[in-house]
Amino acid sequence: MSTPFEFSAEALLRELQDLQAGLARGAQVLARGSEVRIGGAPREQIHAEDKVRLFHYRSGAGQRSVPLLIVYALVNRPDMLDLHEDRSLIRGLLARGVDVYLIDWGYPDEDDRGRTLEDYIGGYLDRCIERVLARSGSDRLHLLGVCQGGTFALCYSALRPARIASLITMVTPVDFHAGDNLLARFVGSVDVDLLVDTVGNVPGAFLNWTFLALKPFRLTGQKYVNFLDLVEDEERVQEFLRMEKWIFDSPDQAGEAFRKFVKELFQENRLVRGEFKLGSETIDLSRINMPVLNVYATEDHLVPPPSSLALGEHVGSRIYETHAFEGGHIGIYVSARAQQEIPNTIERWLGARDQDP
């Protein structure tokens, strides 16, 4: 009498042979990762300073008179917003008539070890905004901040509210101690002074593996096992390789900026306590009086929803809205559903702002 647990030596051998063939094929495909092309939406560089570049995206569609400037995080690359023609928040916005600008922070090197958050927010970001306003002929712009870039956008909007027509934050940490924040708990025990004093700029690879370690099974072993099931599907292979290329393209972090961001925000939570300063200026979130749209991901393991949603308790805006995306921190940009939902949400928001008195 046979049981479900019985197997033959021949069947086991076939399984092992199939696995070996799959691993060999997978290794060959992964080796092609450097050949994968990311992005490609037409754009023009209109400003450069040190490592920072400011781009203006070109669109054949009619554009709104008030431009949108996207501020991405220092961690990882803004290529996530334009991975491919069918996985691109930027292309989605362009198709809806949004006049899009983007800051690329570049790759810090030893010359940038002393760069501070004041340099990034009060310096580079401020001058990029001046350039966008001069080019567009508008006296204000819409500001879209992504993740850490959203925190930068909050700080700038609190300091220079007259320049910001509306503020959009996406998966942005505000209360760094709210929710089940694995990342905050992890960095809470890090001796940041010792780290920065020892290595200077913090290696991007170190941070990248930190993020992967928050979900080690799903983000390391499991995804490569699952990859074996799609190696014969060229389109899905290309999607996988583009994501891999983006994940491991991690810029180093300027030491002093990293020190202040981790110590005063992650560890001491000064932003929501009203104690965070850039130079001599205190960041008072109640000074954010322009309309605010706060977009968060319901399954975000890096920026849990309570961390983002805390923003509503602190801004002084008369118009404050939230949008919940049913997905994770990365899916909000690259999932198939996001390609319509997120650009549509932003376009509707900007359209309503055109009607504001």
mmCIF file of C-alpha atoms in Angstrom:
data_model
loop_
_atom_site.group_PDB
_atom_site.id
_atom_site.type_symbol
_atom_site.label_atom_id
_atom_site.label_comp_id
_atom_site.label_asym_id
_atom_site.label_seq_id
_atom_site.Cartn_x
_atom_site.Cartn_y
_atom_site.Cartn_z
ATOM 1 C CA MET A 1 0.000 0.000 0.000
ATOM 2 C CA SER A 2 1.454 3.333 -1.045
ATOM 3 C CA THR A 3 1.370 6.591 0.917
ATOM 4 C CA PRO A 4 1.623 10.250 -0.226
ATOM 5 C CA PHE A 5 5.108 10.391 1.298
ATOM 6 C CA GLU A 6 6.600 7.605 -0.794
ATOM 7 C CA PHE A 7 8.837 8.514 -3.735
ATOM 8 C CA SER A 8 11.108 6.659 -6.087
ATOM 9 C CA ALA A 9 14.823 7.171 -6.540
ATOM 10 C CA GLU A 10 14.158 7.919 -10.206
ATOM 11 C CA ALA A 11 11.682 10.699 -9.367
ATOM 12 C CA LEU A 12 14.092 12.239 -6.870
ATOM 13 C CA LEU A 13 16.878 12.141 -9.428
ATOM 14 C CA ARG A 14 14.681 13.883 -12.007
ATOM 15 C CA GLU A 15 13.808 16.597 -9.485
ATOM 16 C CA LEU A 16 17.476 17.164 -8.705
ATOM 17 C CA GLN A 17 18.380 17.286 -12.388
ATOM 18 C CA ASP A 18 15.600 19.786 -13.095
ATOM 19 C CA LEU A 19 16.752 21.926 -10.164
ATOM 20 C CA GLN A 20 20.360 21.834 -11.344
ATOM 21 C CA ALA A 21 19.311 22.822 -14.875
ATOM 22 C CA GLY A 22 17.170 25.635 -13.487
ATOM 23 C CA LEU A 23 20.005 26.936 -11.326
ATOM 24 C CA ALA A 24 22.392 26.903 -14.280
ATOM 25 C CA ARG A 25 19.881 28.727 -16.463
ATOM 26 C CA GLY A 26 19.126 31.213 -13.670
ATOM 27 C CA ALA A 27 22.828 31.961 -13.183
ATOM 28 C CA GLN A 28 23.216 32.664 -16.902
ATOM 29 C CA VAL A 29 20.238 35.017 -16.883
ATOM 30 C CA LEU A 30 21.389 36.883 -13.756
ATOM 31 C CA ALA A 31 24.789 37.423 -15.382
ATOM 32 C CA ARG A 32 23.002 39.539 -17.985
ATOM 33 C CA GLY A 33 21.917 42.041 -15.361
ATOM 34 C CA SER A 34 24.507 44.621 -16.400
ATOM 35 C CA GLU A 35 23.016 44.662 -19.896
ATOM 36 C CA VAL A 36 19.564 45.710 -18.720
ATOM 37 C CA ARG A 37 18.556 49.274 -19.548
ATOM 38 C CA ILE A 38 16.650 51.344 -16.997
ATOM 39 C CA GLY A 39 14.651 54.470 -17.701
ATOM 40 C CA GLY A 40 14.637 56.283 -21.001
ATOM 41 C CA ALA A 41 11.897 58.891 -20.637
ATOM 42 C CA PRO A 42 13.129 61.940 -22.641
ATOM 43 C CA ARG A 43 14.687 64.550 -20.397
ATOM 44 C CA GLU A 44 17.097 67.474 -20.387
ATOM 45 C CA GLN A 45 19.651 68.374 -17.730
ATOM 46 C CA ILE A 46 19.077 72.009 -16.842
ATOM 47 C CA HIS A 47 21.251 72.455 -13.756
ATOM 48 C CA ALA A 48 24.315 70.860 -12.175
ATOM 49 C CA GLU A 49 26.131 71.517 -8.920
ATOM 50 C CA ASP A 50 28.754 69.191 -7.474
ATOM 51 C CA LYS A 51 27.205 65.693 -7.771
ATOM 52 C CA VAL A 52 23.626 66.983 -8.038
ATOM 53 C CA ARG A 53 21.749 67.120 -11.343
ATOM 54 C CA LEU A 54 18.354 68.655 -12.108
ATOM 55 C CA PHE A 55 16.355 67.214 -15.008
ATOM 56 C CA HIS A 56 13.319 68.469 -16.922
ATOM 57 C CA TYR A 57 11.252 65.773 -18.615
ATOM 58 C CA ARG A 58 9.837 66.433 -22.059
ATOM 59 C CA SER A 59 6.274 65.601 -22.964
ATOM 60 C CA GLY A 60 4.179 65.945 -26.088
ATOM 61 C CA ALA A 61 1.048 66.459 -23.988
ATOM 62 C CA GLY A 62 -0.256 69.853 -22.959
ATOM 63 C CA GLN A 63 1.281 70.798 -19.634
ATOM 64 C CA ARG A 64 0.001 72.511 -16.525
ATOM 65 C CA SER A 65 1.334 75.975 -15.845
ATOM 66 C CA VAL A 66 2.602 75.080 -12.338
ATOM 67 C CA PRO A 67 5.474 72.558 -12.516
ATOM 68 C CA LEU A 68 6.028 69.516 -10.293
ATOM 69 C CA LEU A 69 9.464 68.909 -8.760
ATOM 70 C CA ILE A 70 10.219 65.387 -7.511
ATOM 71 C CA VAL A 71 12.627 65.019 -4.598
ATOM 72 C CA TYR A 72 13.843 61.440 -4.190
ATOM 73 C CA ALA A 73 15.747 59.928 -1.276
ATOM 74 C CA LEU A 74 19.531 59.968 -0.999
ATOM 75 C CA VAL A 75 19.360 56.191 -0.568
ATOM 76 C CA ASN A 76 19.073 54.235 -3.845
ATOM 77 C CA ARG A 77 18.504 55.885 -7.196
ATOM 78 C CA PRO A 78 15.496 57.802 -8.574
ATOM 79 C CA ASP A 79 15.511 55.345 -11.521
ATOM 80 C CA MET A 80 12.782 53.561 -9.539
ATOM 81 C CA LEU A 81 10.405 56.239 -10.829
ATOM 82 C CA ASP A 82 11.168 55.381 -14.479
ATOM 83 C CA LEU A 83 12.277 51.753 -14.583
ATOM 84 C CA HIS A 84 10.732 51.026 -17.979
ATOM 85 C CA GLU A 85 8.103 52.421 -20.296
ATOM 86 C CA ASP A 86 5.368 50.300 -18.689
ATOM 87 C CA ARG A 87 6.682 50.717 -15.120
ATOM 88 C CA SER A 88 7.130 54.469 -14.785
ATOM 89 C CA LEU A 89 5.478 56.966 -12.469
ATOM 90 C CA ILE A 90 7.180 59.753 -14.401
ATOM 91 C CA ARG A 91 5.775 58.648 -17.760
ATOM 92 C CA GLY A 92 2.359 58.298 -16.168
ATOM 93 C CA LEU A 93 2.518 61.890 -14.960
ATOM 94 C CA LEU A 94 3.782 63.178 -18.305
ATOM 95 C CA ALA A 95 0.926 61.442 -20.109
ATOM 96 C CA ARG A 96 -1.478 63.350 -17.868
ATOM 97 C CA GLY A 97 -0.023 66.750 -18.699
ATOM 98 C CA VAL A 98 2.150 67.236 -15.608
ATOM 99 C CA ASP A 99 5.310 69.328 -16.147
ATOM 100 C CA VAL A 100 7.870 67.131 -14.361
ATOM 101 C CA TYR A 101 11.287 68.015 -12.932
ATOM 102 C CA LEU A 102 13.498 65.644 -10.927
ATOM 103 C CA ILE A 103 16.528 66.028 -8.677
ATOM 104 C CA ASP A 104 19.218 63.346 -8.997
ATOM 105 C CA TRP A 105 21.520 63.552 -5.955
ATOM 106 C CA GLY A 106 24.272 61.583 -7.696
ATOM 107 C CA TYR A 107 26.974 59.450 -6.105
ATOM 108 C CA PRO A 108 28.754 61.094 -3.141
ATOM 109 C CA ASP A 109 32.477 60.431 -2.838
ATOM 110 C CA GLU A 110 35.200 61.382 -0.367
ATOM 111 C CA ASP A 111 34.843 65.059 -1.303
ATOM 112 C CA ASP A 112 31.284 64.945 0.063
ATOM 113 C CA ARG A 113 32.112 63.462 3.467
ATOM 114 C CA GLY A 114 31.325 66.767 5.176
ATOM 115 C CA ARG A 115 28.082 67.503 3.314
ATOM 116 C CA THR A 116 25.284 68.212 5.770
ATOM 117 C CA LEU A 117 21.512 68.109 5.637
ATOM 118 C CA GLU A 118 21.693 71.898 5.570
ATOM 119 C CA ASP A 119 23.729 71.577 2.353
ATOM 120 C CA TYR A 120 21.178 69.245 0.792
ATOM 121 C CA ILE A 121 17.960 71.016 1.850
ATOM 122 C CA GLY A 122 18.925 74.643 2.321
ATOM 123 C CA GLY A 123 21.516 74.525 -0.451
ATOM 124 C CA TYR A 124 21.044 72.095 -3.328
ATOM 125 C CA LEU A 125 17.258 71.744 -3.023
ATOM 126 C CA ASP A 126 16.761 75.482 -2.629
ATOM 127 C CA ARG A 127 18.825 76.277 -5.725
ATOM 128 C CA CYS A 128 17.083 73.562 -7.769
ATOM 129 C CA ILE A 129 13.729 75.114 -6.855
ATOM 130 C CA GLU A 130 15.018 78.521 -7.943
ATOM 131 C CA ARG A 131 16.065 77.027 -11.280
ATOM 132 C CA VAL A 132 12.682 75.346 -11.832
ATOM 133 C CA LEU A 133 10.806 78.545 -11.059
ATOM 134 C CA ALA A 134 13.023 80.569 -13.394
ATOM 135 C CA ARG A 135 12.621 78.086 -16.237
ATOM 136 C CA SER A 136 8.873 77.645 -15.860
ATOM 137 C CA GLY A 137 8.054 81.299 -15.271
ATOM 138 C CA SER A 138 5.924 80.319 -12.274
ATOM 139 C CA ASP A 139 6.319 81.869 -8.842
ATOM 140 C CA ARG A 140 5.430 78.569 -7.101
ATOM 141 C CA LEU A 141 5.714 74.851 -7.750
ATOM 142 C CA HIS A 142 4.198 71.574 -6.598
ATOM 143 C CA LEU A 143 6.669 69.546 -4.551
ATOM 144 C CA LEU A 144 6.583 65.722 -4.514
ATOM 145 C CA GLY A 145 8.826 64.120 -1.909
ATOM 146 C CA VAL A 146 9.528 60.385 -1.962
ATOM 147 C CA CYS A 147 10.504 58.504 1.226
ATOM 148 C CA GLN A 148 13.488 60.355 2.731
ATOM 149 C CA GLY A 149 12.989 62.929 -0.013
ATOM 150 C CA GLY A 150 9.535 63.504 1.457
ATOM 151 C CA THR A 151 11.131 64.396 4.778
ATOM 152 C CA PHE A 152 13.372 66.839 2.909
ATOM 153 C CA ALA A 153 10.288 68.301 1.192
ATOM 154 C CA LEU A 154 8.526 68.713 4.542
ATOM 155 C CA CYS A 155 11.485 70.606 5.965
ATOM 156 C CA TYR A 156 11.743 72.871 2.941
ATOM 157 C CA SER A 157 7.993 73.557 2.865
ATOM 158 C CA ALA A 158 8.078 74.543 6.531
ATOM 159 C CA LEU A 159 10.968 76.938 5.907
ATOM 160 C CA ARG A 160 9.875 78.449 2.556
ATOM 161 C CA PRO A 161 6.099 77.915 2.311
ATOM 162 C CA ALA A 162 5.528 80.811 -0.092
ATOM 163 C CA ARG A 163 7.310 78.904 -2.884
ATOM 164 C CA ILE A 164 5.210 75.734 -2.618
ATOM 165 C CA ALA A 165 1.798 75.596 -4.312
ATOM 166 C CA SER A 166 1.077 72.168 -2.862
ATOM 167 C CA LEU A 167 3.003 69.368 -1.197
ATOM 168 C CA ILE A 168 2.738 65.659 -1.990
ATOM 169 C CA THR A 169 4.492 63.136 0.229
ATOM 170 C CA MET A 170 4.854 59.465 -0.725
ATOM 171 C CA VAL A 171 5.785 56.735 1.783
ATOM 172 C CA THR A 172 7.390 59.471 3.876
ATOM 173 C CA PRO A 173 8.550 58.976 7.473
ATOM 174 C CA VAL A 174 7.304 61.724 9.801
ATOM 175 C CA ASP A 175 6.988 60.158 13.251
ATOM 176 C CA PHE A 176 9.998 57.855 13.197
ATOM 177 C CA HIS A 177 8.869 55.973 16.307
ATOM 178 C CA ALA A 178 5.276 55.280 15.247
ATOM 179 C CA GLY A 179 3.998 51.851 14.265
ATOM 180 C CA ASP A 180 5.911 48.603 14.036
ATOM 181 C CA ASN A 181 9.019 50.301 12.675
ATOM 182 C CA LEU A 182 11.654 47.589 12.233
ATOM 183 C CA LEU A 183 14.126 49.954 10.626
ATOM 184 C CA ALA A 184 13.871 52.474 13.468
ATOM 185 C CA ARG A 185 14.383 49.713 16.029
ATOM 186 C CA PHE A 186 17.415 48.458 14.143
ATOM 187 C CA VAL A 187 19.172 51.823 13.770
ATOM 188 C CA GLY A 188 18.173 52.835 17.276
ATOM 189 C CA SER A 189 21.035 50.778 18.684
ATOM 190 C CA VAL A 190 23.657 51.888 16.137
ATOM 191 C CA ASP A 191 26.512 54.077 17.366
ATOM 192 C CA VAL A 192 26.227 56.512 14.474
ATOM 193 C CA ASP A 193 29.084 58.733 15.650
ATOM 194 C CA LEU A 194 31.458 55.785 15.774
ATOM 195 C CA LEU A 195 30.288 54.577 12.344
ATOM 196 C CA VAL A 196 30.713 57.934 10.590
ATOM 197 C CA ASP A 197 33.927 58.815 12.397
ATOM 198 C CA THR A 198 35.359 55.467 11.308
ATOM 199 C CA VAL A 199 34.239 55.134 7.678
ATOM 200 C CA GLY A 200 33.410 58.708 6.642
ATOM 201 C CA ASN A 201 30.808 58.206 3.953
ATOM 202 C CA VAL A 202 28.542 55.270 4.797
ATOM 203 C CA PRO A 203 28.793 52.603 2.073
ATOM 204 C CA GLY A 204 25.612 52.131 0.062
ATOM 205 C CA ALA A 205 26.092 48.363 0.135
ATOM 206 C CA PHE A 206 25.975 48.437 3.949
ATOM 207 C CA LEU A 207 22.614 50.196 3.918
ATOM 208 C CA ASN A 208 21.279 47.986 1.164
ATOM 209 C CA TRP A 209 21.972 44.798 3.067
ATOM 210 C CA THR A 210 20.436 46.401 6.144
ATOM 211 C CA PHE A 211 17.174 46.897 4.249
ATOM 212 C CA LEU A 212 17.276 43.342 2.896
ATOM 213 C CA ALA A 213 17.893 41.985 6.381
ATOM 214 C CA LEU A 214 14.531 43.344 7.538
ATOM 215 C CA LYS A 215 12.858 40.610 5.453
ATOM 216 C CA PRO A 216 15.719 38.152 4.902
ATOM 217 C CA PHE A 217 13.742 35.157 3.647
ATOM 218 C CA ARG A 218 11.446 37.020 1.277
ATOM 219 C CA LEU A 219 14.018 39.483 -0.089
ATOM 220 C CA THR A 220 16.958 37.110 -0.472
ATOM 221 C CA GLY A 221 16.366 33.370 -0.644
ATOM 222 C CA GLN A 222 12.701 33.193 -1.613
ATOM 223 C CA LYS A 223 12.815 35.614 -4.511
ATOM 224 C CA TYR A 224 15.694 33.745 -6.186
ATOM 225 C CA VAL A 225 13.920 30.421 -5.796
ATOM 226 C CA ASN A 226 10.805 31.991 -7.338
ATOM 227 C CA PHE A 227 12.970 33.400 -10.120
ATOM 228 C CA LEU A 228 13.657 29.872 -11.349
ATOM 229 C CA ASP A 229 9.980 29.594 -12.318
ATOM 230 C CA LEU A 230 10.147 32.508 -14.739
ATOM 231 C CA VAL A 231 13.528 32.156 -16.470
ATOM 232 C CA GLU A 232 11.828 31.096 -19.702
ATOM 233 C CA ASP A 233 9.581 34.194 -19.750
ATOM 234 C CA GLU A 234 11.772 36.934 -21.257
ATOM 235 C CA GLU A 235 9.478 39.822 -20.314
ATOM 236 C CA ARG A 236 9.318 38.794 -16.674
ATOM 237 C CA VAL A 237 13.064 38.140 -16.664
ATOM 238 C CA GLN A 238 13.664 41.693 -17.847
ATOM 239 C CA GLU A 239 11.427 43.046 -15.075
ATOM 240 C CA PHE A 240 13.322 41.000 -12.487
ATOM 241 C CA LEU A 241 16.735 42.129 -13.759
ATOM 242 C CA ARG A 242 15.736 45.796 -13.810
ATOM 243 C CA MET A 243 14.676 45.538 -10.184
ATOM 244 C CA GLU A 244 17.908 43.752 -9.246
ATOM 245 C CA LYS A 245 19.965 46.418 -10.982
ATOM 246 C CA TRP A 246 18.134 49.166 -9.119
ATOM 247 C CA ILE A 247 18.326 47.415 -5.741
ATOM 248 C CA PHE A 248 22.096 46.997 -5.849
ATOM 249 C CA ASP A 249 22.850 50.418 -7.351
ATOM 250 C CA SER A 250 23.196 52.074 -3.955
ATOM 251 C CA PRO A 251 25.090 55.378 -3.602
ATOM 252 C CA ASP A 252 27.271 55.943 -0.570
ATOM 253 C CA GLN A 253 25.836 58.360 1.977
ATOM 254 C CA ALA A 254 27.589 61.620 2.825
ATOM 255 C CA GLY A 255 28.802 61.076 6.371
ATOM 256 C CA GLU A 256 27.609 64.221 8.123
ATOM 257 C CA ALA A 257 24.173 64.211 6.490
ATOM 258 C CA PHE A 258 23.746 60.557 7.448
ATOM 259 C CA ARG A 259 24.851 61.275 11.040
ATOM 260 C CA LYS A 260 22.248 63.996 11.574
ATOM 261 C CA PHE A 261 19.412 62.178 9.804
ATOM 262 C CA VAL A 262 19.827 58.965 11.791
ATOM 263 C CA LYS A 263 20.627 60.508 15.180
ATOM 264 C CA GLU A 264 18.107 63.347 15.278
ATOM 265 C CA LEU A 265 15.254 61.790 13.320
ATOM 266 C CA PHE A 266 15.434 57.995 13.637
ATOM 267 C CA GLN A 267 16.884 57.885 17.126
ATOM 268 C CA GLU A 268 15.631 61.089 18.760
ATOM 269 C CA ASN A 269 12.451 61.681 16.691
ATOM 270 C CA ARG A 270 12.968 65.421 16.750
ATOM 271 C CA LEU A 271 10.793 66.284 13.732
ATOM 272 C CA VAL A 272 7.431 65.635 15.413
ATOM 273 C CA ARG A 273 8.739 66.980 18.707
ATOM 274 C CA GLY A 274 9.396 70.359 17.093
ATOM 275 C CA GLU A 275 13.100 70.177 17.949
ATOM 276 C CA PHE A 276 14.677 69.470 14.552
ATOM 277 C CA LYS A 277 16.886 72.280 13.262
ATOM 278 C CA LEU A 278 18.617 73.061 9.996
ATOM 279 C CA GLY A 279 21.292 75.552 10.869
ATOM 280 C CA SER A 280 19.665 78.089 13.174
ATOM 281 C CA GLU A 281 16.121 77.457 11.895
ATOM 282 C CA THR A 282 13.749 75.083 13.688
ATOM 283 C CA ILE A 283 11.483 72.995 11.462
ATOM 284 C CA ASP A 284 7.931 73.803 12.585
ATOM 285 C CA LEU A 285 5.555 71.540 10.656
ATOM 286 C CA SER A 286 2.615 73.799 11.568
ATOM 287 C CA ARG A 287 4.104 76.341 9.128
ATOM 288 C CA ILE A 288 3.192 73.996 6.281
ATOM 289 C CA ASN A 289 0.043 75.862 5.246
ATOM 290 C CA MET A 290 -0.243 74.809 1.599
ATOM 291 C CA PRO A 291 -2.506 71.909 0.525
ATOM 292 C CA VAL A 292 -0.961 68.525 1.389
ATOM 293 C CA LEU A 293 -1.578 65.093 -0.145
ATOM 294 C CA ASN A 294 -0.068 62.261 1.890
ATOM 295 C CA VAL A 295 0.249 58.970 -0.048
ATOM 296 C CA TYR A 296 1.208 55.896 1.961
ATOM 297 C CA ALA A 297 1.424 52.133 1.410
ATOM 298 C CA THR A 298 -0.655 49.924 3.651
ATOM 299 C CA GLU A 299 1.918 47.089 3.682
ATOM 300 C CA ASP A 300 5.046 49.237 3.911
ATOM 301 C CA HIS A 301 7.688 47.530 6.067
ATOM 302 C CA LEU A 302 10.198 50.419 5.799
ATOM 303 C CA VAL A 303 7.830 53.317 6.514
ATOM 304 C CA PRO A 304 4.824 51.853 8.371
ATOM 305 C CA PRO A 305 1.538 53.721 7.799
ATOM 306 C CA PRO A 306 1.388 55.281 11.305
ATOM 307 C CA SER A 307 4.761 56.921 10.649
ATOM 308 C CA SER A 308 3.400 58.665 7.552
ATOM 309 C CA LEU A 309 -0.105 59.343 8.838
ATOM 310 C CA ALA A 310 1.278 61.254 11.816
ATOM 311 C CA LEU A 311 1.756 64.154 9.408
ATOM 312 C CA GLY A 312 -1.926 65.078 9.687
ATOM 313 C CA GLU A 313 -1.479 65.847 13.387
ATOM 314 C CA HIS A 314 1.239 68.416 12.797
ATOM 315 C CA VAL A 315 0.744 70.372 9.562
ATOM 316 C CA GLY A 316 -1.118 73.670 9.536
ATOM 317 C CA SER A 317 -2.754 73.021 6.168
ATOM 318 C CA ARG A 318 -6.445 73.763 5.708
ATOM 319 C CA ILE A 319 -6.525 71.152 2.917
ATOM 320 C CA TYR A 320 -4.996 67.832 3.947
ATOM 321 C CA GLU A 321 -5.808 64.531 2.253
ATOM 322 C CA THR A 322 -4.458 60.997 2.401
ATOM 323 C CA HIS A 323 -4.413 58.203 -0.144
ATOM 324 C CA ALA A 324 -3.847 54.576 0.868
ATOM 325 C CA PHE A 325 -2.180 52.337 -1.696
ATOM 326 C CA GLU A 326 -2.849 48.671 -1.014
ATOM 327 C CA GLY A 327 0.706 47.411 -1.312
ATOM 328 C CA GLY A 328 4.290 47.813 -0.171
ATOM 329 C CA HIS A 329 7.094 50.358 -0.235
ATOM 330 C CA ILE A 330 8.316 49.328 -3.701
ATOM 331 C CA GLY A 331 5.005 48.196 -5.172
ATOM 332 C CA ILE A 332 3.683 51.739 -4.962
ATOM 333 C CA TYR A 333 5.986 52.557 -7.889
ATOM 334 C CA VAL A 334 6.417 49.400 -9.930
ATOM 335 C CA SER A 335 3.341 47.199 -9.515
ATOM 336 C CA ALA A 336 0.972 46.973 -12.463
ATOM 337 C CA ARG A 337 -1.878 48.494 -10.439
ATOM 338 C CA ALA A 338 0.223 51.444 -9.347
ATOM 339 C CA GLN A 339 0.828 52.537 -12.953
ATOM 340 C CA GLN A 340 -2.720 53.874 -13.158
ATOM 341 C CA GLU A 341 -3.672 54.449 -9.540
ATOM 342 C CA ILE A 342 -0.785 56.675 -8.438
ATOM 343 C CA PRO A 343 -0.536 58.989 -11.502
ATOM 344 C CA ASN A 344 -4.351 59.290 -11.515
ATOM 345 C CA THR A 345 -4.348 60.211 -7.829
ATOM 346 C CA ILE A 346 -1.672 62.871 -8.332
ATOM 347 C CA GLU A 347 -3.337 64.223 -11.484
ATOM 348 C CA ARG A 348 -6.691 64.580 -9.710
ATOM 349 C CA TRP A 349 -4.968 66.295 -6.814
ATOM 350 C CA LEU A 350 -3.196 68.787 -9.068
ATOM 351 C CA GLY A 351 -6.398 69.378 -11.024
ATOM 352 C CA ALA A 352 -8.245 70.267 -7.823
ATOM 353 C CA ARG A 353 -5.441 72.665 -6.917
ATOM 354 C CA ASP A 354 -6.054 74.519 -10.189
ATOM 355 C CA GLN A 355 -9.523 75.286 -8.825
ATOM 356 C CA ASP A 356 -8.331 76.467 -5.415
ATOM 357 C CA PRO A 357 -8.974 80.157 -4.724
#
